[in-house]
Amino acid sequence: MYAKFASVGAYVPKKKVTNFDLEKIVDTSDEWITKRTGIKERYFVEDEVTSDLATKAGEIAIKRAGLKSSDIDMVILATITPDYFAMPSTACVVAENLGIKAPAFDISAACTGFIYALAQAKAFIESGMNKNILIIGAEALSKIIDFKDRTTCVIFGDGAGAAVISATKNRDEAILDIDINADGSYQDYLITPGRGVKYGCDTENIYLQMKGNETFKVAVKTLSQSVRDILDRNGMTSDNIEWFIPHQANYRIIDAVARAIKMPAEKSVLTVSKYGNTSSASIPMAINDMYEEGRLKKGDMMLLDAFGGGFTWGSALVPFGGE
Ligand code: UT7
């Protein structure tokens, strides 16, 4: 049995926040943000939480797969902004919202969360244990951002993206390969120190902290290696890829990795200007944009990559299996 990427869906909250809006609350400028990151605007939740965003994205993905809630036999949700600190998992809340009675759990792999979820779904389906798994990346990052810290608050945004991964006997539709990695020696580079049992509820340190410049350098190095490795071991080059759909953290990282594998600019999908960095949601949100714009066709080979806190990183070769 093989696993195929059967459908995609996404949702963003209504409140749009531009760089000019941020200029009013922190010492920054549209020029700096645009030049250093490529971001122009992002969306922030108002009265919604992560499960609300995830539910809406998941509902669309299930419908587009031509399925009903009762067909979904597992929910895997990647997030670093769960509704609750320890339990219930946000996946359980989303399953309930969607009327899904099936195993549901969260995974914590920061911005690489969607690729980790994809790897898990692929493994469960290939083992014969599941037929249709809903995977979701969903974040309300505005809730863990320090709006006094200009080095982080201009970067992140909120949103959710989802996909249904389904069993197929057709090898041509199969998710080809996934590469996932982690290196905990970098644990202090991207961290929410005051949100866990180690430091308790330390109100001084409740927000996300990032060593941006150092993170940037490791991201470019590890991602370039990961995408090169996955292409090499499958005997592929950028010629075999229709769309390079990377995690949207910074257009400069995307550009550097694309150059490393000689990916033509017209195949690189860039949504960071519209949404900012939405962590685990950024890849499925970008796939969804491509789908809704009518640019992503059934059978198109997607090269995905992501890098995030932990550090975690990875890449995947995925033919789009939706209609
Ligand atoms: O998605 C998970 C993984 N995360 C990432 O991959 C993010 C990786 N990092 C980055 O994308 C970039 O490092 C940032 C966008 C976070 C920062 O860009 P940078 O080019 O690495 O800037 P920097 O940290 O080296 O700072 C350059 C200057 C500094 O001023 P001085 O010391 O040169 O005077 C900063 O204080 O830019 C200043 N700066 C700002 N200025 C205006 C930092 N943030 C801002 C800001 N507005 N928002």
PDB file of C-alpha atoms in Angstrom, residues 124-318:
ATOM      1  CA  PHE A 124       0.798   4.586   9.230  1.00  0.00           C
ATOM      2  CA  ILE A 125      -0.768   4.182   5.782  1.00  0.00           C
ATOM      3  CA  GLU A 126       2.055   2.107   4.324  1.00  0.00           C
ATOM      4  CA  SER A 127       1.808  -0.213   7.349  1.00  0.00           C
ATOM      5  CA  GLY A 128      -1.824  -0.889   6.431  1.00  0.00           C
ATOM      6  CA  MET A 129      -3.087   0.534   9.720  1.00  0.00           C
ATOM      7  CA  ASN A 130      -4.926   3.558   8.261  1.00  0.00           C
ATOM      8  CA  LYS A 131      -6.704   4.610   5.073  1.00  0.00           C
ATOM      9  CA  ASN A 132      -7.368   8.364   5.358  1.00  0.00           C
ATOM     10  CA  ILE A 133      -5.372  10.542   7.743  1.00  0.00           C
ATOM     11  CA  LEU A 134      -6.061  14.244   8.257  1.00  0.00           C
ATOM     12  CA  ILE A 135      -2.810  16.124   8.894  1.00  0.00           C
ATOM     13  CA  ILE A 136      -2.843  19.751   9.965  1.00  0.00           C
ATOM     14  CA  GLY A 137      -0.326  22.494  10.690  1.00  0.00           C
ATOM     15  CA  ALA A 138      -1.985  25.267  12.707  1.00  0.00           C
ATOM     16  CA  GLU A 139      -0.614  28.223  14.641  1.00  0.00           C
ATOM     17  CA  ALA A 140      -1.764  31.266  16.591  1.00  0.00           C
ATOM     18  CA  LEU A 141       1.784  32.589  16.927  1.00  0.00           C
ATOM     19  CA  SER A 142       0.625  36.122  17.717  1.00  0.00           C
ATOM     20  CA  LYS A 143      -0.261  34.715  21.161  1.00  0.00           C
ATOM     21  CA  ILE A 144       3.378  33.868  21.982  1.00  0.00           C
ATOM     22  CA  ILE A 145       5.051  36.918  20.422  1.00  0.00           C
ATOM     23  CA  ASP A 146       6.553  39.734  22.461  1.00  0.00           C
ATOM     24  CA  PHE A 147       5.335  42.882  20.740  1.00  0.00           C
ATOM     25  CA  LYS A 148       8.195  44.786  22.387  1.00  0.00           C
ATOM     26  CA  ASP A 149      10.812  42.608  20.624  1.00  0.00           C
ATOM     27  CA  ARG A 150      11.277  43.917  17.086  1.00  0.00           C
ATOM     28  CA  THR A 151      13.559  41.017  16.149  1.00  0.00           C
ATOM     29  CA  THR A 152      10.671  38.518  16.385  1.00  0.00           C
ATOM     30  CA  CYS A 153       7.324  40.328  16.342  1.00  0.00           C
ATOM     31  CA  VAL A 154       7.618  41.424  12.709  1.00  0.00           C
ATOM     32  CA  ILE A 155       8.225  37.900  11.432  1.00  0.00           C
ATOM     33  CA  PHE A 156       5.397  35.645  12.528  1.00  0.00           C
ATOM     34  CA  GLY A 157       1.759  35.260  11.501  1.00  0.00           C
ATOM     35  CA  ASP A 158      -1.258  33.054  12.246  1.00  0.00           C
ATOM     36  CA  GLY A 159      -2.989  30.486  10.035  1.00  0.00           C
ATOM     37  CA  ALA A 160      -3.656  26.830   9.343  1.00  0.00           C
ATOM     38  CA  GLY A 161      -3.199  24.378   6.505  1.00  0.00           C
ATOM     39  CA  ALA A 162      -4.384  20.780   6.200  1.00  0.00           C
ATOM     40  CA  ALA A 163      -4.126  17.782   3.908  1.00  0.00           C
ATOM     41  CA  VAL A 164      -5.719  14.365   3.640  1.00  0.00           C
ATOM     42  CA  ILE A 165      -3.217  11.544   3.133  1.00  0.00           C
ATOM     43  CA  SER A 166      -4.929   8.481   1.683  1.00  0.00           C
ATOM     44  CA  ALA A 167      -4.076   4.897   0.857  1.00  0.00           C
ATOM     45  CA  THR A 168      -3.558   4.038  -2.808  1.00  0.00           C
ATOM     46  CA  LYS A 169      -2.368   1.035  -4.769  1.00  0.00           C
ATOM     47  CA  ASN A 170      -1.124   3.269  -7.572  1.00  0.00           C
ATOM     48  CA  ARG A 171       2.634   3.704  -7.188  1.00  0.00           C
ATOM     49  CA  ASP A 172       2.690   6.758  -9.484  1.00  0.00           C
ATOM     50  CA  GLU A 173       0.609   8.710  -6.939  1.00  0.00           C
ATOM     51  CA  ALA A 174       2.749   7.741  -3.942  1.00  0.00           C
ATOM     52  CA  ILE A 175       4.579  10.180  -1.687  1.00  0.00           C
ATOM     53  CA  LEU A 176       8.057   9.385  -2.927  1.00  0.00           C
ATOM     54  CA  ASP A 177      10.391  10.131  -0.031  1.00  0.00           C
ATOM     55  CA  ILE A 178      10.670  12.106   3.206  1.00  0.00           C
ATOM     56  CA  ASP A 179      13.798  13.221   5.069  1.00  0.00           C
ATOM     57  CA  ILE A 180      13.379  14.360   8.692  1.00  0.00           C
ATOM     58  CA  ASN A 181      16.086  15.385  11.153  1.00  0.00           C
ATOM     59  CA  ALA A 182      16.688  16.959  14.556  1.00  0.00           C
ATOM     60  CA  ASP A 183      19.635  18.336  16.527  1.00  0.00           C
ATOM     61  CA  GLY A 184      18.863  19.285  20.130  1.00  0.00           C
ATOM     62  CA  SER A 185      22.230  20.947  20.634  1.00  0.00           C
ATOM     63  CA  TYR A 186      20.564  24.056  19.185  1.00  0.00           C
ATOM     64  CA  GLN A 187      17.666  24.003  21.674  1.00  0.00           C
ATOM     65  CA  ASP A 188      18.362  27.524  22.989  1.00  0.00           C
ATOM     66  CA  TYR A 189      18.298  29.185  19.557  1.00  0.00           C
ATOM     67  CA  LEU A 190      14.498  29.145  19.238  1.00  0.00           C
ATOM     68  CA  ILE A 191      12.747  28.737  22.540  1.00  0.00           C
ATOM     69  CA  THR A 192       9.766  29.679  24.702  1.00  0.00           C
ATOM     70  CA  PRO A 193      11.591  29.300  28.044  1.00  0.00           C
ATOM     71  CA  GLY A 194       8.754  30.332  30.350  1.00  0.00           C
ATOM     72  CA  ARG A 195       6.131  27.941  29.019  1.00  0.00           C
ATOM     73  CA  GLY A 196       6.912  24.535  30.458  1.00  0.00           C
ATOM     74  CA  VAL A 197       7.614  22.674  33.655  1.00  0.00           C
ATOM     75  CA  LYS A 198      11.321  23.533  33.594  1.00  0.00           C
ATOM     76  CA  TYR A 199      10.823  27.197  34.422  1.00  0.00           C
ATOM     77  CA  GLY A 200       7.122  27.038  35.287  1.00  0.00           C
ATOM     78  CA  CYS A 201       5.000  29.997  34.386  1.00  0.00           C
ATOM     79  CA  ASP A 202       7.847  32.490  34.379  1.00  0.00           C
ATOM     80  CA  THR A 203       6.012  35.630  33.322  1.00  0.00           C
ATOM     81  CA  GLU A 204       9.293  37.334  32.402  1.00  0.00           C
ATOM     82  CA  ASN A 205       9.996  34.772  29.717  1.00  0.00           C
ATOM     83  CA  ILE A 206       6.658  33.628  28.361  1.00  0.00           C
ATOM     84  CA  TYR A 207       7.364  34.703  24.798  1.00  0.00           C
ATOM     85  CA  LEU A 208       9.140  33.122  21.862  1.00  0.00           C
ATOM     86  CA  GLN A 209      12.856  34.005  21.726  1.00  0.00           C
ATOM     87  CA  MET A 210      15.041  33.538  18.642  1.00  0.00           C
ATOM     88  CA  LYS A 211      18.720  33.965  17.822  1.00  0.00           C
ATOM     89  CA  GLY A 212      17.711  35.048  14.324  1.00  0.00           C
ATOM     90  CA  ASN A 213      21.038  35.452  12.626  1.00  0.00           C
ATOM     91  CA  GLU A 214      22.495  32.181  13.940  1.00  0.00           C
ATOM     92  CA  THR A 215      19.252  30.354  13.095  1.00  0.00           C
ATOM     93  CA  PHE A 216      19.381  31.765   9.569  1.00  0.00           C
ATOM     94  CA  LYS A 217      22.868  30.341   8.949  1.00  0.00           C
ATOM     95  CA  VAL A 218      22.084  26.834  10.257  1.00  0.00           C
ATOM     96  CA  ALA A 219      18.791  26.836   8.299  1.00  0.00           C
ATOM     97  CA  VAL A 220      20.488  27.575   4.973  1.00  0.00           C
ATOM     98  CA  LYS A 221      23.192  24.951   5.567  1.00  0.00           C
ATOM     99  CA  THR A 222      20.976  22.094   6.765  1.00  0.00           C
ATOM    100  CA  LEU A 223      18.150  22.729   4.289  1.00  0.00           C
ATOM    101  CA  SER A 224      20.515  22.909   1.319  1.00  0.00           C
ATOM    102  CA  GLN A 225      21.970  19.548   2.401  1.00  0.00           C
ATOM    103  CA  SER A 226      18.542  17.964   2.993  1.00  0.00           C
ATOM    104  CA  VAL A 227      17.079  18.934  -0.386  1.00  0.00           C
ATOM    105  CA  ARG A 228      20.283  17.943  -2.202  1.00  0.00           C
ATOM    106  CA  ASP A 229      20.270  14.546  -0.436  1.00  0.00           C
ATOM    107  CA  ILE A 230      16.629  13.772  -1.155  1.00  0.00           C
ATOM    108  CA  LEU A 231      16.985  14.675  -4.839  1.00  0.00           C
ATOM    109  CA  ASP A 232      20.243  12.689  -5.173  1.00  0.00           C
ATOM    110  CA  ARG A 233      18.972   9.535  -3.555  1.00  0.00           C
ATOM    111  CA  ASN A 234      15.949   9.546  -5.861  1.00  0.00           C
ATOM    112  CA  GLY A 235      18.052  10.233  -8.952  1.00  0.00           C
ATOM    113  CA  MET A 236      16.332  13.586  -9.479  1.00  0.00           C
ATOM    114  CA  THR A 237      17.301  17.190 -10.201  1.00  0.00           C
ATOM    115  CA  SER A 238      15.306  20.420 -10.239  1.00  0.00           C
ATOM    116  CA  ASP A 239      14.219  19.405 -13.771  1.00  0.00           C
ATOM    117  CA  ASN A 240      12.028  16.685 -12.241  1.00  0.00           C
ATOM    118  CA  ILE A 241      10.286  19.116  -9.874  1.00  0.00           C
ATOM    119  CA  GLU A 242       7.246  21.180 -10.867  1.00  0.00           C
ATOM    120  CA  TRP A 243       7.077  23.218  -7.641  1.00  0.00           C
ATOM    121  CA  PHE A 244       9.554  23.943  -4.848  1.00  0.00           C
ATOM    122  CA  ILE A 245       7.277  24.723  -1.878  1.00  0.00           C
ATOM    123  CA  PRO A 246       9.487  25.542   1.121  1.00  0.00           C
ATOM    124  CA  HIS A 247       8.666  26.649   4.650  1.00  0.00           C
ATOM    125  CA  GLN A 248       8.076  30.390   4.444  1.00  0.00           C
ATOM    126  CA  ALA A 249      10.389  31.943   7.047  1.00  0.00           C
ATOM    127  CA  ASN A 250      12.435  34.362   4.996  1.00  0.00           C
ATOM    128  CA  TYR A 251      12.719  34.818   1.226  1.00  0.00           C
ATOM    129  CA  ARG A 252      16.519  34.990   1.609  1.00  0.00           C
ATOM    130  CA  ILE A 253      16.623  31.451   3.060  1.00  0.00           C
ATOM    131  CA  ILE A 254      14.343  30.191   0.262  1.00  0.00           C
ATOM    132  CA  ASP A 255      16.507  31.876  -2.356  1.00  0.00           C
ATOM    133  CA  ALA A 256      19.760  30.462  -0.944  1.00  0.00           C
ATOM    134  CA  VAL A 257      18.401  26.893  -0.836  1.00  0.00           C
ATOM    135  CA  ALA A 258      16.903  27.222  -4.336  1.00  0.00           C
ATOM    136  CA  ARG A 259      20.298  28.312  -5.667  1.00  0.00           C
ATOM    137  CA  ALA A 260      21.985  25.334  -3.992  1.00  0.00           C
ATOM    138  CA  ILE A 261      19.868  22.952  -6.094  1.00  0.00           C
ATOM    139  CA  LYS A 262      19.710  25.159  -9.203  1.00  0.00           C
ATOM    140  CA  MET A 263      15.938  25.545  -8.861  1.00  0.00           C
ATOM    141  CA  PRO A 264      14.639  28.064 -11.421  1.00  0.00           C
ATOM    142  CA  ALA A 265      12.993  31.055  -9.742  1.00  0.00           C
ATOM    143  CA  GLU A 266       9.660  30.439 -11.496  1.00  0.00           C
ATOM    144  CA  LYS A 267       9.330  27.057  -9.741  1.00  0.00           C
ATOM    145  CA  SER A 268       9.875  28.477  -6.222  1.00  0.00           C
ATOM    146  CA  VAL A 269       6.626  29.231  -4.419  1.00  0.00           C
ATOM    147  CA  LEU A 270       6.790  32.376  -2.266  1.00  0.00           C
ATOM    148  CA  THR A 271       3.929  33.320   0.048  1.00  0.00           C
ATOM    149  CA  VAL A 272       5.963  34.839   2.882  1.00  0.00           C
ATOM    150  CA  SER A 273       5.053  38.372   1.724  1.00  0.00           C
ATOM    151  CA  LYS A 274       1.322  37.654   2.313  1.00  0.00           C
ATOM    152  CA  TYR A 275       1.352  35.583   5.488  1.00  0.00           C
ATOM    153  CA  GLY A 276       4.714  36.004   7.269  1.00  0.00           C
ATOM    154  CA  ASN A 277       6.150  32.926   8.985  1.00  0.00           C
ATOM    155  CA  THR A 278       3.240  30.712  10.078  1.00  0.00           C
ATOM    156  CA  SER A 279       5.495  27.885  11.317  1.00  0.00           C
ATOM    157  CA  SER A 280       3.909  24.435  10.827  1.00  0.00           C
ATOM    158  CA  ALA A 281       1.091  25.957   8.728  1.00  0.00           C
ATOM    159  CA  SER A 282       3.251  27.635   6.118  1.00  0.00           C
ATOM    160  CA  ILE A 283       3.776  24.709   3.713  1.00  0.00           C
ATOM    161  CA  PRO A 284       0.139  23.554   3.457  1.00  0.00           C
ATOM    162  CA  MET A 285      -0.967  27.214   3.231  1.00  0.00           C
ATOM    163  CA  ALA A 286       1.412  27.701   0.280  1.00  0.00           C
ATOM    164  CA  ILE A 287       0.236  24.466  -1.373  1.00  0.00           C
ATOM    165  CA  ASN A 288      -3.343  25.666  -0.895  1.00  0.00           C
ATOM    166  CA  ASP A 289      -2.609  29.014  -2.559  1.00  0.00           C
ATOM    167  CA  MET A 290      -1.156  27.198  -5.562  1.00  0.00           C
ATOM    168  CA  TYR A 291      -4.204  24.911  -5.709  1.00  0.00           C
ATOM    169  CA  GLU A 292      -6.726  27.750  -5.436  1.00  0.00           C
ATOM    170  CA  GLU A 293      -4.884  29.756  -8.090  1.00  0.00           C
ATOM    171  CA  GLY A 294      -5.254  26.753 -10.418  1.00  0.00           C
ATOM    172  CA  ARG A 295      -1.481  26.415 -10.814  1.00  0.00           C
ATOM    173  CA  LEU A 296      -1.083  23.067  -9.011  1.00  0.00           C
ATOM    174  CA  LYS A 297      -2.212  20.118 -11.132  1.00  0.00           C
ATOM    175  CA  LYS A 298      -2.681  16.464 -10.298  1.00  0.00           C
ATOM    176  CA  GLY A 299       0.645  14.660 -10.644  1.00  0.00           C
ATOM    177  CA  ASP A 300       2.803  17.777 -10.228  1.00  0.00           C
ATOM    178  CA  MET A 301       5.908  16.816  -8.225  1.00  0.00           C
ATOM    179  CA  MET A 302       6.352  19.075  -5.196  1.00  0.00           C
ATOM    180  CA  LEU A 303       9.650  19.442  -3.314  1.00  0.00           C
ATOM    181  CA  LEU A 304       8.893  20.569   0.251  1.00  0.00           C
ATOM    182  CA  ASP A 305      11.392  21.699   2.896  1.00  0.00           C
ATOM    183  CA  ALA A 306      11.167  23.097   6.427  1.00  0.00           C
ATOM    184  CA  PHE A 307      13.362  24.172   9.314  1.00  0.00           C
ATOM    185  CA  GLY A 308      12.451  25.128  12.875  1.00  0.00           C
ATOM    186  CA  GLY A 309      12.989  25.105  16.632  1.00  0.00           C
ATOM    187  CA  GLY A 310      14.706  22.118  18.166  1.00  0.00           C
ATOM    188  CA  PHE A 311      16.380  22.412  15.696  1.00  0.00           C
ATOM    189  CA  THR A 312      14.315  20.231  13.382  1.00  0.00           C
ATOM    190  CA  TRP A 313      14.416  20.189   9.602  1.00  0.00           C
ATOM    191  CA  GLY A 314      13.435  18.068   6.649  1.00  0.00           C
ATOM    192  CA  SER A 315      12.290  17.759   3.069  1.00  0.00           C
ATOM    193  CA  ALA A 316       9.848  15.691   1.047  1.00  0.00           C
ATOM    194  CA  LEU A 317       9.135  14.667  -2.543  1.00  0.00           C
ATOM    195  CA  VAL A 318       5.366  14.609  -2.966  1.00  0.00           C
TER     196      VAL A 318
END
